[in-house]
PDB file of C-alpha atoms in Angstrom:
ATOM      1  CA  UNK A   1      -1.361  14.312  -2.712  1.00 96.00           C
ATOM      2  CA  UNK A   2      -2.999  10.884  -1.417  1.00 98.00           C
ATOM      3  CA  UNK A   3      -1.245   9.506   1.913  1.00 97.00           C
ATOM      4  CA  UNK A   4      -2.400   5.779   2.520  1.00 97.00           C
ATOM      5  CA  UNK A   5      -1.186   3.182   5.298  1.00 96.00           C
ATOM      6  CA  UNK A   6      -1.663  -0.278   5.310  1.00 95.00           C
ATOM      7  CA  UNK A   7      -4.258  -1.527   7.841  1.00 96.00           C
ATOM      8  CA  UNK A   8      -6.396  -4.087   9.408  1.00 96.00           C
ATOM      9  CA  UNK A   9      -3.028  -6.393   9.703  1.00 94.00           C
ATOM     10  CA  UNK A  10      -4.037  -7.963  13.132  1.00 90.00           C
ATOM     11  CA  UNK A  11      -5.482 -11.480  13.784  1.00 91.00           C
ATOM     12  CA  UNK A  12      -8.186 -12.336  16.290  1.00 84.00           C
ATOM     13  CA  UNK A  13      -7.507 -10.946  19.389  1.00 82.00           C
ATOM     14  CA  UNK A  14      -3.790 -10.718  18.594  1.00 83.00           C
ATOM     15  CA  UNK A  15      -4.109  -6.166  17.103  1.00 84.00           C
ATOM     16  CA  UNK A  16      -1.170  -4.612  15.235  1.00 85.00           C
ATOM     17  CA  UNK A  17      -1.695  -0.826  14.568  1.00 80.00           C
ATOM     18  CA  UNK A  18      -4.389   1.836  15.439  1.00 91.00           C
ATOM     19  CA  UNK A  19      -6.640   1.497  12.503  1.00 95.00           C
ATOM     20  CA  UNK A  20      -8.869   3.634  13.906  1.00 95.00           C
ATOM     21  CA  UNK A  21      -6.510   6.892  14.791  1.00 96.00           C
ATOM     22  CA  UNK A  22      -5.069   6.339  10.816  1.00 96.00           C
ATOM     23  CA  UNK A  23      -8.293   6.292   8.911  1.00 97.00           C
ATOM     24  CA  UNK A  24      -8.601  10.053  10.709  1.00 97.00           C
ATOM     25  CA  UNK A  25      -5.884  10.944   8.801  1.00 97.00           C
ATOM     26  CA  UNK A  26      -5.118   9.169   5.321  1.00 97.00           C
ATOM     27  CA  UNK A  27      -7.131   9.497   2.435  1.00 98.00           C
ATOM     28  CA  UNK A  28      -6.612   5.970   0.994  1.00 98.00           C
ATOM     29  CA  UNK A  29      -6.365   2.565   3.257  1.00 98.00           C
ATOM     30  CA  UNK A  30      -4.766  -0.458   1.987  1.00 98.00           C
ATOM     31  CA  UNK A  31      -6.518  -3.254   3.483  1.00 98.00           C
ATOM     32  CA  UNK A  32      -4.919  -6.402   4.312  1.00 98.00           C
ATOM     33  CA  UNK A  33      -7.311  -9.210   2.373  1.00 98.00           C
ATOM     34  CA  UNK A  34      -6.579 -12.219   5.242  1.00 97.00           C
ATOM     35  CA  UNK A  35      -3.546 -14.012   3.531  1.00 97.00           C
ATOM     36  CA  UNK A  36      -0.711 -11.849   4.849  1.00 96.00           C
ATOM     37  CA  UNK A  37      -3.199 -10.394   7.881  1.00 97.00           C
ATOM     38  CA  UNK A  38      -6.667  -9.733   9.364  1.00 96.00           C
ATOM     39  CA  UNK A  39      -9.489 -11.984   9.691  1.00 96.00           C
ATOM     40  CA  UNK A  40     -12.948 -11.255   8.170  1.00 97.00           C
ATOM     41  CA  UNK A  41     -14.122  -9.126  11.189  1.00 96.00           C
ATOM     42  CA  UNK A  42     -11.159  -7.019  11.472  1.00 97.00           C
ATOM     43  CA  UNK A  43     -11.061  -6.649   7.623  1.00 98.00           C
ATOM     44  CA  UNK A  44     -14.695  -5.444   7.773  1.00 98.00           C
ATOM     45  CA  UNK A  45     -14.324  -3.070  10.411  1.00 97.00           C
ATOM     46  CA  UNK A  46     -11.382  -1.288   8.794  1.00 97.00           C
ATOM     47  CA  UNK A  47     -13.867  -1.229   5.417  1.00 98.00           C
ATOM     48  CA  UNK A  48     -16.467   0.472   7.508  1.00 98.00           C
ATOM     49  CA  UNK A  49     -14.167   3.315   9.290  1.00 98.00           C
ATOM     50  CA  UNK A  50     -13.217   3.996   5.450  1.00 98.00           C
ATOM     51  CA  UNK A  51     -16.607   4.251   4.154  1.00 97.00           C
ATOM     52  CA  UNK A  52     -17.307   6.690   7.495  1.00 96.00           C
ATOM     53  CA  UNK A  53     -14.849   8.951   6.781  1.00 97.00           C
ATOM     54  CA  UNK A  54     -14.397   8.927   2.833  1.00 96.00           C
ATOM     55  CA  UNK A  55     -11.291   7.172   2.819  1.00 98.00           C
ATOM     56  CA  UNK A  56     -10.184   4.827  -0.376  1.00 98.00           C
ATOM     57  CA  UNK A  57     -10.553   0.847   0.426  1.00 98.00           C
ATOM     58  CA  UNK A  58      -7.505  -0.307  -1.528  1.00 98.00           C
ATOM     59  CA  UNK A  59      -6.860  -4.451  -1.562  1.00 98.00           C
ATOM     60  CA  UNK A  60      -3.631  -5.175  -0.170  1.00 98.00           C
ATOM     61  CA  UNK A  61      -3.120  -8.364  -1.774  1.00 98.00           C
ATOM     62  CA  UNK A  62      -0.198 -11.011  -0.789  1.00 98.00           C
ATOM     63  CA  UNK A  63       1.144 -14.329  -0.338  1.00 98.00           C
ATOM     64  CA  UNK A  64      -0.727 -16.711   1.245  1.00 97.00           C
ATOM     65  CA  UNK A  65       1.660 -16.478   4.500  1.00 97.00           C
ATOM     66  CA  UNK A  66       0.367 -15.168   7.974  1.00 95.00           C
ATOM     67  CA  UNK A  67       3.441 -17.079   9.513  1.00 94.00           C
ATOM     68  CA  UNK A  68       5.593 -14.935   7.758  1.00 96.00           C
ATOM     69  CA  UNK A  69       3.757 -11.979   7.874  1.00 95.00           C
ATOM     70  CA  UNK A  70       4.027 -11.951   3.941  1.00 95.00           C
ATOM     71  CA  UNK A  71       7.214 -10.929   3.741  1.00 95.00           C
ATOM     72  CA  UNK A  72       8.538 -14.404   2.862  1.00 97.00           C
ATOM     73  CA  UNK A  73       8.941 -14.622  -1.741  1.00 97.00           C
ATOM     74  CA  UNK A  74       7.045 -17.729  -2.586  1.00 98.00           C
ATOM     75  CA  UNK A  75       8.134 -19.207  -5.837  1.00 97.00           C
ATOM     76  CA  UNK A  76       4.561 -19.660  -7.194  1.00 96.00           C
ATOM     77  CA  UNK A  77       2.787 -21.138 -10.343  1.00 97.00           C
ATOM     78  CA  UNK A  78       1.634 -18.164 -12.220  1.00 97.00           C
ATOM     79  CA  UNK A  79      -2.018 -19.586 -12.897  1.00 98.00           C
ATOM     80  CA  UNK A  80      -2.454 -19.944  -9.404  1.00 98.00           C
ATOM     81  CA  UNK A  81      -1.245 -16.455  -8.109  1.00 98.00           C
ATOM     82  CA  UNK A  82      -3.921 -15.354 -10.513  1.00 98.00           C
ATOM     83  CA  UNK A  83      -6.588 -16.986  -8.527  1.00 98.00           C
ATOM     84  CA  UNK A  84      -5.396 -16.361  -5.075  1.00 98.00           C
ATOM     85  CA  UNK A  85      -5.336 -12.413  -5.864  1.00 98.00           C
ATOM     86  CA  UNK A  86      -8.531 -12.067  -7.358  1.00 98.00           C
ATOM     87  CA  UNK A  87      -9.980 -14.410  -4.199  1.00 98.00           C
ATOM     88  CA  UNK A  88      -8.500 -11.834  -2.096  1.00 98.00           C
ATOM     89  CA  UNK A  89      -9.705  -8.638  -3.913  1.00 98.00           C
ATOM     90  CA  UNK A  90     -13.246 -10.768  -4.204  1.00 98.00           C
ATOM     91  CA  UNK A  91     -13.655 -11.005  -0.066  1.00 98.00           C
ATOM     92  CA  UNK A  92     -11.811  -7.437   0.422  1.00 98.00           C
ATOM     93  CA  UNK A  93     -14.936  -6.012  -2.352  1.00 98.00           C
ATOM     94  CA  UNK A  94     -17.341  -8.418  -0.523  1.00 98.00           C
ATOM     95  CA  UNK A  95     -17.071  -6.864   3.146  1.00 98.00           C
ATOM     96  CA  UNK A  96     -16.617  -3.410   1.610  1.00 98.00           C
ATOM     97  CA  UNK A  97     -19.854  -3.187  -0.127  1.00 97.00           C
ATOM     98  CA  UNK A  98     -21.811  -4.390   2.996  1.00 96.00           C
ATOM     99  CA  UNK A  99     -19.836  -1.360   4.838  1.00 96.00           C
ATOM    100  CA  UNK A 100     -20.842   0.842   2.145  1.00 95.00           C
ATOM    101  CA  UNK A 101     -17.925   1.170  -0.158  1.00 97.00           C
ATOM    102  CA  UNK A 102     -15.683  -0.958  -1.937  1.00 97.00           C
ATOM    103  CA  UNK A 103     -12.380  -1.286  -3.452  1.00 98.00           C
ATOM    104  CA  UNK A 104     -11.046   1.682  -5.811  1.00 98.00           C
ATOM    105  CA  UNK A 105      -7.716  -0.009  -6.554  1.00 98.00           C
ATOM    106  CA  UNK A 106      -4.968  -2.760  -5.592  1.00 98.00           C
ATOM    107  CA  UNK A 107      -2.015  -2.550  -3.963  1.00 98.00           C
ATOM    108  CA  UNK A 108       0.321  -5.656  -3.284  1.00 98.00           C
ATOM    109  CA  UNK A 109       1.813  -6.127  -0.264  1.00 97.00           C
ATOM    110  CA  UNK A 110       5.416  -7.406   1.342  1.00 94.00           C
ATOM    111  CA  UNK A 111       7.463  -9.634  -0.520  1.00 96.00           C
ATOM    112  CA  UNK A 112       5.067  -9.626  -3.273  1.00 98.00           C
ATOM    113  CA  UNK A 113       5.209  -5.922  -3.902  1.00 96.00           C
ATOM    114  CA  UNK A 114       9.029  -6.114  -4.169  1.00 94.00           C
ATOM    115  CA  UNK A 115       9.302  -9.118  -6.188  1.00 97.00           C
ATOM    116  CA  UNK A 116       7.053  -7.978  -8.895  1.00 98.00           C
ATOM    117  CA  UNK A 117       9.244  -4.877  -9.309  1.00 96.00           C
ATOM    118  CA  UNK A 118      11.638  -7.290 -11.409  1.00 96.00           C
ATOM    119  CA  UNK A 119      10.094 -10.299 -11.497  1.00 98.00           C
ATOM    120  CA  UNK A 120       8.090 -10.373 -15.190  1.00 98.00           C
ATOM    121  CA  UNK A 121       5.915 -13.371 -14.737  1.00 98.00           C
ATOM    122  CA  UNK A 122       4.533 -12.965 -11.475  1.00 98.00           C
ATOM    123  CA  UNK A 123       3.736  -9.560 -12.471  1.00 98.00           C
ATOM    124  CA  UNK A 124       2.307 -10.399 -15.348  1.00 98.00           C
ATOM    125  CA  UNK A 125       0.342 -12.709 -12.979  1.00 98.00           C
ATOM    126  CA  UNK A 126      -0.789 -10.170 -10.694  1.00 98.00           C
ATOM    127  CA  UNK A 127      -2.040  -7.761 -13.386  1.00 98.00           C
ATOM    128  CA  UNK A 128      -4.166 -10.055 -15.152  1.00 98.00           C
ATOM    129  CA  UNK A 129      -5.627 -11.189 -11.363  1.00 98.00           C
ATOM    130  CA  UNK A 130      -6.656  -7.326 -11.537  1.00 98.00           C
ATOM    131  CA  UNK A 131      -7.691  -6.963 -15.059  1.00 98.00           C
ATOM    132  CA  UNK A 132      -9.819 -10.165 -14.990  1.00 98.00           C
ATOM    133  CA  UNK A 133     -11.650  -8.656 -11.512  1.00 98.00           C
ATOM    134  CA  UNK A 134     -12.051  -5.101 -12.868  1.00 98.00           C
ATOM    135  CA  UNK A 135     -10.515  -3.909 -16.308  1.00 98.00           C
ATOM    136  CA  UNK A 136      -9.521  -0.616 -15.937  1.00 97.00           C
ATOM    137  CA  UNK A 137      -8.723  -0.481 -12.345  1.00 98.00           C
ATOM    138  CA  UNK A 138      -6.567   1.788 -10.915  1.00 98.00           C
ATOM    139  CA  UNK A 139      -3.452   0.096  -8.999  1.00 98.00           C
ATOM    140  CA  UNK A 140      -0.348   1.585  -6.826  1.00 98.00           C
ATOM    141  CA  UNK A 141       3.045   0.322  -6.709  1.00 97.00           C
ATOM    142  CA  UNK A 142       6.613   1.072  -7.342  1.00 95.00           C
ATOM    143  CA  UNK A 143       7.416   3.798  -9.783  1.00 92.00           C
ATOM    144  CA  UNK A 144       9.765   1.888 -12.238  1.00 93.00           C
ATOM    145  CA  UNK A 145       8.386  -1.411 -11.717  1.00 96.00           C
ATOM    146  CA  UNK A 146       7.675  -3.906 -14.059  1.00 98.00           C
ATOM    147  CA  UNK A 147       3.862  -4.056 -12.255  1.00 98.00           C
ATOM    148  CA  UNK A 148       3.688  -0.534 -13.104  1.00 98.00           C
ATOM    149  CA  UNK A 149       4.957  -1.102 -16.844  1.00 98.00           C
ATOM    150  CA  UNK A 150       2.342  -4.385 -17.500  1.00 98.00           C
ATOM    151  CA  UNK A 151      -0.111  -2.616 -15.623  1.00 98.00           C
ATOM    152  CA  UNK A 152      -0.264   0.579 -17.959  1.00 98.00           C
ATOM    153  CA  UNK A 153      -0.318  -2.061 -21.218  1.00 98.00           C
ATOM    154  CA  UNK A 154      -3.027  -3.876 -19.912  1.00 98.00           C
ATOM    155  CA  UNK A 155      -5.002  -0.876 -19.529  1.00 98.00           C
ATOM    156  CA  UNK A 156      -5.211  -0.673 -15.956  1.00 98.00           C
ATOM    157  CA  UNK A 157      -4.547   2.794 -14.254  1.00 98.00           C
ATOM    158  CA  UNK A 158      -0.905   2.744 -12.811  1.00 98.00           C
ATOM    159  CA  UNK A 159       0.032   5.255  -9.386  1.00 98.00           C
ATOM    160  CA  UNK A 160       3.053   6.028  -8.058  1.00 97.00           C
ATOM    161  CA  UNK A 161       3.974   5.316  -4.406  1.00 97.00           C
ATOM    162  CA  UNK A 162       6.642   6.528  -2.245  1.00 96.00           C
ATOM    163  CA  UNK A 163       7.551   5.267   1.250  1.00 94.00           C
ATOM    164  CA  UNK A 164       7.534   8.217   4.253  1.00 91.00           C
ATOM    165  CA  UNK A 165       9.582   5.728   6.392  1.00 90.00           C
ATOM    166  CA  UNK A 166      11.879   4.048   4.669  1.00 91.00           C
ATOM    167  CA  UNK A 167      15.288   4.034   2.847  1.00 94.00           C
ATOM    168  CA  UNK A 168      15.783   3.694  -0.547  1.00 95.00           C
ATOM    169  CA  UNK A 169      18.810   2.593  -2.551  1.00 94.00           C
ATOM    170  CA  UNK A 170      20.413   4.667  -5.537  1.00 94.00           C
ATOM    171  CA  UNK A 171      18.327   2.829  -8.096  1.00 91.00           C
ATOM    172  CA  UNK A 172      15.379   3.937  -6.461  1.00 92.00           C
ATOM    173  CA  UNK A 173      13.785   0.537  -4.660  1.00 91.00           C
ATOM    174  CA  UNK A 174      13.653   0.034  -1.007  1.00 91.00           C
ATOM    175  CA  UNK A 175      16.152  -0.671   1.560  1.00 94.00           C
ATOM    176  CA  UNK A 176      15.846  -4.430   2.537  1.00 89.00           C
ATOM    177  CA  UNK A 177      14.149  -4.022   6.047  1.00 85.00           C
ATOM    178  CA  UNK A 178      16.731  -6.573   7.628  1.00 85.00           C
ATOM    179  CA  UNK A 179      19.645  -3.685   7.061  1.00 90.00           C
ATOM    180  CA  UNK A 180      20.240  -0.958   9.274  1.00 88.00           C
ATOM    181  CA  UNK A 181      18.482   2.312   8.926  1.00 89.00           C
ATOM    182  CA  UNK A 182      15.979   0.912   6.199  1.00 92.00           C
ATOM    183  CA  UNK A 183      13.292   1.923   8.514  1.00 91.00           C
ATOM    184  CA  UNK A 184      12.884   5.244   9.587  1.00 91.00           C
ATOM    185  CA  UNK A 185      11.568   6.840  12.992  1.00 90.00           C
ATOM    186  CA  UNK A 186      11.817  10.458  13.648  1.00 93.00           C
ATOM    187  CA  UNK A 187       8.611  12.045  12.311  1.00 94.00           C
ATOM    188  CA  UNK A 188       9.539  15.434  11.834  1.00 95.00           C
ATOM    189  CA  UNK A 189      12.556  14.168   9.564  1.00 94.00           C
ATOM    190  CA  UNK A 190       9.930  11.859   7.857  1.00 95.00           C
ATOM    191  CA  UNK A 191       7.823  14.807   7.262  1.00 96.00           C
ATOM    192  CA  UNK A 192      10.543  17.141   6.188  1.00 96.00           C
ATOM    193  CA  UNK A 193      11.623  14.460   3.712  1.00 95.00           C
ATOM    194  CA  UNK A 194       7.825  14.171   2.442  1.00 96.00           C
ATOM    195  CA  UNK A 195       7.603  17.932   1.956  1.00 96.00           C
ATOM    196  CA  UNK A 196      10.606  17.462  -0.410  1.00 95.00           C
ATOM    197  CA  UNK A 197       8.816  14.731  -2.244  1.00 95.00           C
ATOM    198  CA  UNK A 198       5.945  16.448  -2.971  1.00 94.00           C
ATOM    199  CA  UNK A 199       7.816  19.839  -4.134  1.00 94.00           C
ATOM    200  CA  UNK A 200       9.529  17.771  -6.431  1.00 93.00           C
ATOM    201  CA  UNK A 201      13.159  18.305  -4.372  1.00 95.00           C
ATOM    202  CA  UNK A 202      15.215  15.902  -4.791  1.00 95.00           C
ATOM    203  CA  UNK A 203      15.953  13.551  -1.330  1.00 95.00           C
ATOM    204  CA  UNK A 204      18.715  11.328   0.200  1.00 93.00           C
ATOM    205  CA  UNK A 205      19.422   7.573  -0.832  1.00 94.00           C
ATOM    206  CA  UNK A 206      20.717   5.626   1.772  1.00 92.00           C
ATOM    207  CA  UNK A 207      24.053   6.404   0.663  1.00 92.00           C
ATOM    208  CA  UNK A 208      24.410  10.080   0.829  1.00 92.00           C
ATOM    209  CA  UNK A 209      23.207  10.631  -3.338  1.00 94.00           C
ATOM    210  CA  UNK A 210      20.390  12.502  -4.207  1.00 95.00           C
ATOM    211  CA  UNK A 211      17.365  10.561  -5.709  1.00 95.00           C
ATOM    212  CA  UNK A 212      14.194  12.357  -7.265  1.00 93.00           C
ATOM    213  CA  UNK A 213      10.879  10.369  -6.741  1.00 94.00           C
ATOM    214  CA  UNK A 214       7.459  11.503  -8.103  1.00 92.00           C
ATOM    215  CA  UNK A 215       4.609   9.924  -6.495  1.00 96.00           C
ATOM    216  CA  UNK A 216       1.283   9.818  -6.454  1.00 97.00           C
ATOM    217  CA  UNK A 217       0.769   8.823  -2.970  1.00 98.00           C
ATOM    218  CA  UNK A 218       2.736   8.839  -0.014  1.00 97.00           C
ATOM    219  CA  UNK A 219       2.666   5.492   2.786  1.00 95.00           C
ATOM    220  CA  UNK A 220       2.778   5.196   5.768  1.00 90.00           C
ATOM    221  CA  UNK A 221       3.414   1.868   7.476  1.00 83.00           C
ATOM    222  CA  UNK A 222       0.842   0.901  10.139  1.00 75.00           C
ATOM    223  CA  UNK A 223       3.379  -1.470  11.865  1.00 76.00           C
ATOM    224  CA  UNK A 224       5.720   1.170  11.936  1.00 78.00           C
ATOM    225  CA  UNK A 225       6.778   2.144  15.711  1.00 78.00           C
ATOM    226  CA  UNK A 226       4.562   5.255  16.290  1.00 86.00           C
ATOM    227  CA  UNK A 227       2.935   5.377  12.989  1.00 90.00           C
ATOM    228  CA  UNK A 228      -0.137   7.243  14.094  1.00 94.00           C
ATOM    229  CA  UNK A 229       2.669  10.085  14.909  1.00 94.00           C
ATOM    230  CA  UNK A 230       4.117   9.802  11.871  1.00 94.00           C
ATOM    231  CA  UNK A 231       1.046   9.741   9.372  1.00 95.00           C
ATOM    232  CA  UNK A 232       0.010  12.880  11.504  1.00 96.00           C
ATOM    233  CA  UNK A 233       3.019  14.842  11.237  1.00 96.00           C
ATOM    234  CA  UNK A 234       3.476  14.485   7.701  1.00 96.00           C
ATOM    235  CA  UNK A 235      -0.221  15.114   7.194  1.00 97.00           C
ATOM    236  CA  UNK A 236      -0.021  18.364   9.228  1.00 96.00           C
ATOM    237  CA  UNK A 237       3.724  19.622   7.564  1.00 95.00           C
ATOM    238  CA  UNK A 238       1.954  19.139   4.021  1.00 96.00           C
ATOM    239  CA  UNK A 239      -1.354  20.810   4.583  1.00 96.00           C
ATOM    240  CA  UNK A 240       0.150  24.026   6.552  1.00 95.00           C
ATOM    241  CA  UNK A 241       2.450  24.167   2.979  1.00 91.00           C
ATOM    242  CA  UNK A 242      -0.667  24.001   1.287  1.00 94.00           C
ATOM    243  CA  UNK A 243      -0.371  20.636   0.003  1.00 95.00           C
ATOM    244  CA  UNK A 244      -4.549  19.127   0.095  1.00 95.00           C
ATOM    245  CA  UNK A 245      -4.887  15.257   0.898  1.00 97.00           C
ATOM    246  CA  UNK A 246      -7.055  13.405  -1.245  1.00 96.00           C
ATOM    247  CA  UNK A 247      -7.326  10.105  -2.610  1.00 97.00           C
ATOM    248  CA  UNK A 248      -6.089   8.922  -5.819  1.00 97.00           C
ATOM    249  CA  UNK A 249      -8.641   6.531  -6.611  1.00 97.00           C
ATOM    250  CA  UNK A 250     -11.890   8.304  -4.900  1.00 96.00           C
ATOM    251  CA  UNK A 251     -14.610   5.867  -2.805  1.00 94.00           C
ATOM    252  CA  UNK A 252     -18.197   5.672  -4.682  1.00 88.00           C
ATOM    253  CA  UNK A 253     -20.907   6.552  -3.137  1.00 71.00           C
ATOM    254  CA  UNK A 254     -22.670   3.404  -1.836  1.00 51.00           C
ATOM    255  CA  UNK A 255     -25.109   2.865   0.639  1.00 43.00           C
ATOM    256  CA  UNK A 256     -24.499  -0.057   3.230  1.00 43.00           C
ATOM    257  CA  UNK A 257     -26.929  -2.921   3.215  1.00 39.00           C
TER     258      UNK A 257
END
């Protein structure tokens, strides 16, 4: 089983998360590409702790909204969420190669992950961003989704995510994160819950009925209160049941410049 969290999502001197104590313990990292978070020096540094350690540089691609933290739906032309995400991947690939990696696979991010569930055109949008940068590329998303659907038909290699700390409805799509309880906090309840995921047990909705979810890879949320905590309890509870973490989209092997 992979386990990612999302990372490098501070600005300047402004820091959100412990990138450092998380790339000890996912296998994949989905880096923020400087239009939801991160500047080009925090975005590099995050690329070469991955590279370090083995861990997957995934693009966390967005909106172009810092403000909003990219959790804000932006009603954009199609042909020009096209360019912005492959700009984004572009830089992401860019400072990952000089750390001695570079991106294995795309992962949207915020508002834009959750509109492209439903929403066909932007999807469409993103997927041909990804397809245009690297045909074939392996991306992650909800399972379900129509990103995931156009994704497989373009020929691009679709994953499965599922979300350690938060709630999900019946239908199987998150919790808005303005309602109460659609984050979670206690880690050993976050772990327990993984450990159901990844024997294929069925878990809780947020209303009480039982929802079966088959992923791929598991996130974490780096601005999650005590994520660090989290991603390490659920790392530990799945390796002592003999669950092994690895990525789902591996790094190369590339030497820094």
């Amino acid at each position: 089983m992979d386990v990612n969290a999302d990372l490098a999502e501070g600005f300047g001197r402004w820091e959100l998360g412990d990138d450092t104590a998380l790339l000890d313990i996912v296998s994949s990292a989905n880096v923020a590409c400087g239009f939801h978070a991160g500047d080009p020096r925090t975005l590099r540094a995050a690329c070469s702790g991955a590279a370090m350690r083995g861990v997957a540089v995934g693009a966390q691609v967005g909106y172009r909204d810092l403000a909003g933290f990219g959790r804000r739906f932006i009603d954009m032309d199609p042909a020009e969420l096209v360019d912005e995400v492959i700009y984004q991947i572009g830089a992401l690939d860019a400072l990952a190669r000089v750390a001695g990696t570079a991106v294995t696979y795309v992962k949207p991010h915020g508002a834009l992950y959750n509109t492209i569930v439903s929403h066909t055109e932007q999807a469409e949008a993103v997927v041909e961003a990804v397809r245009r940068f690297r045909p074939g590329m392996a991306v992650l998303g909800l399972a379900g989704s129509e990103w995931l659907r156009l994704a497989g038909e373009s020929g691009l290699k679709p994953h499965r995510e599922a979300f350690a700390d938060r709630a999900y409805t019946p239908e199987g799509t998150l919790v808005p994160r303005g309602r109460p309880g659609a984050v979670l906090h206690d880690p050993e309840a976050i772990a327990d819950r993984c450990l159901r995921i990844v024997r294929g047990q069925p878990i809780e909705a947020a209303d009480g009925t039982p929802l079966s979810l088959s992923p791929d890879s598991i996130c974490v949320h780096g601005d999650t209160p005590d994520a660090v905590g989290i991603a390490r309890t659920v790392r530990r509870k799945l390796t002592e049941q003999g669950t092994s973490i690895e990525p789902f989209a591996p790094p190369p092997a590339l030497v820094a410049d």
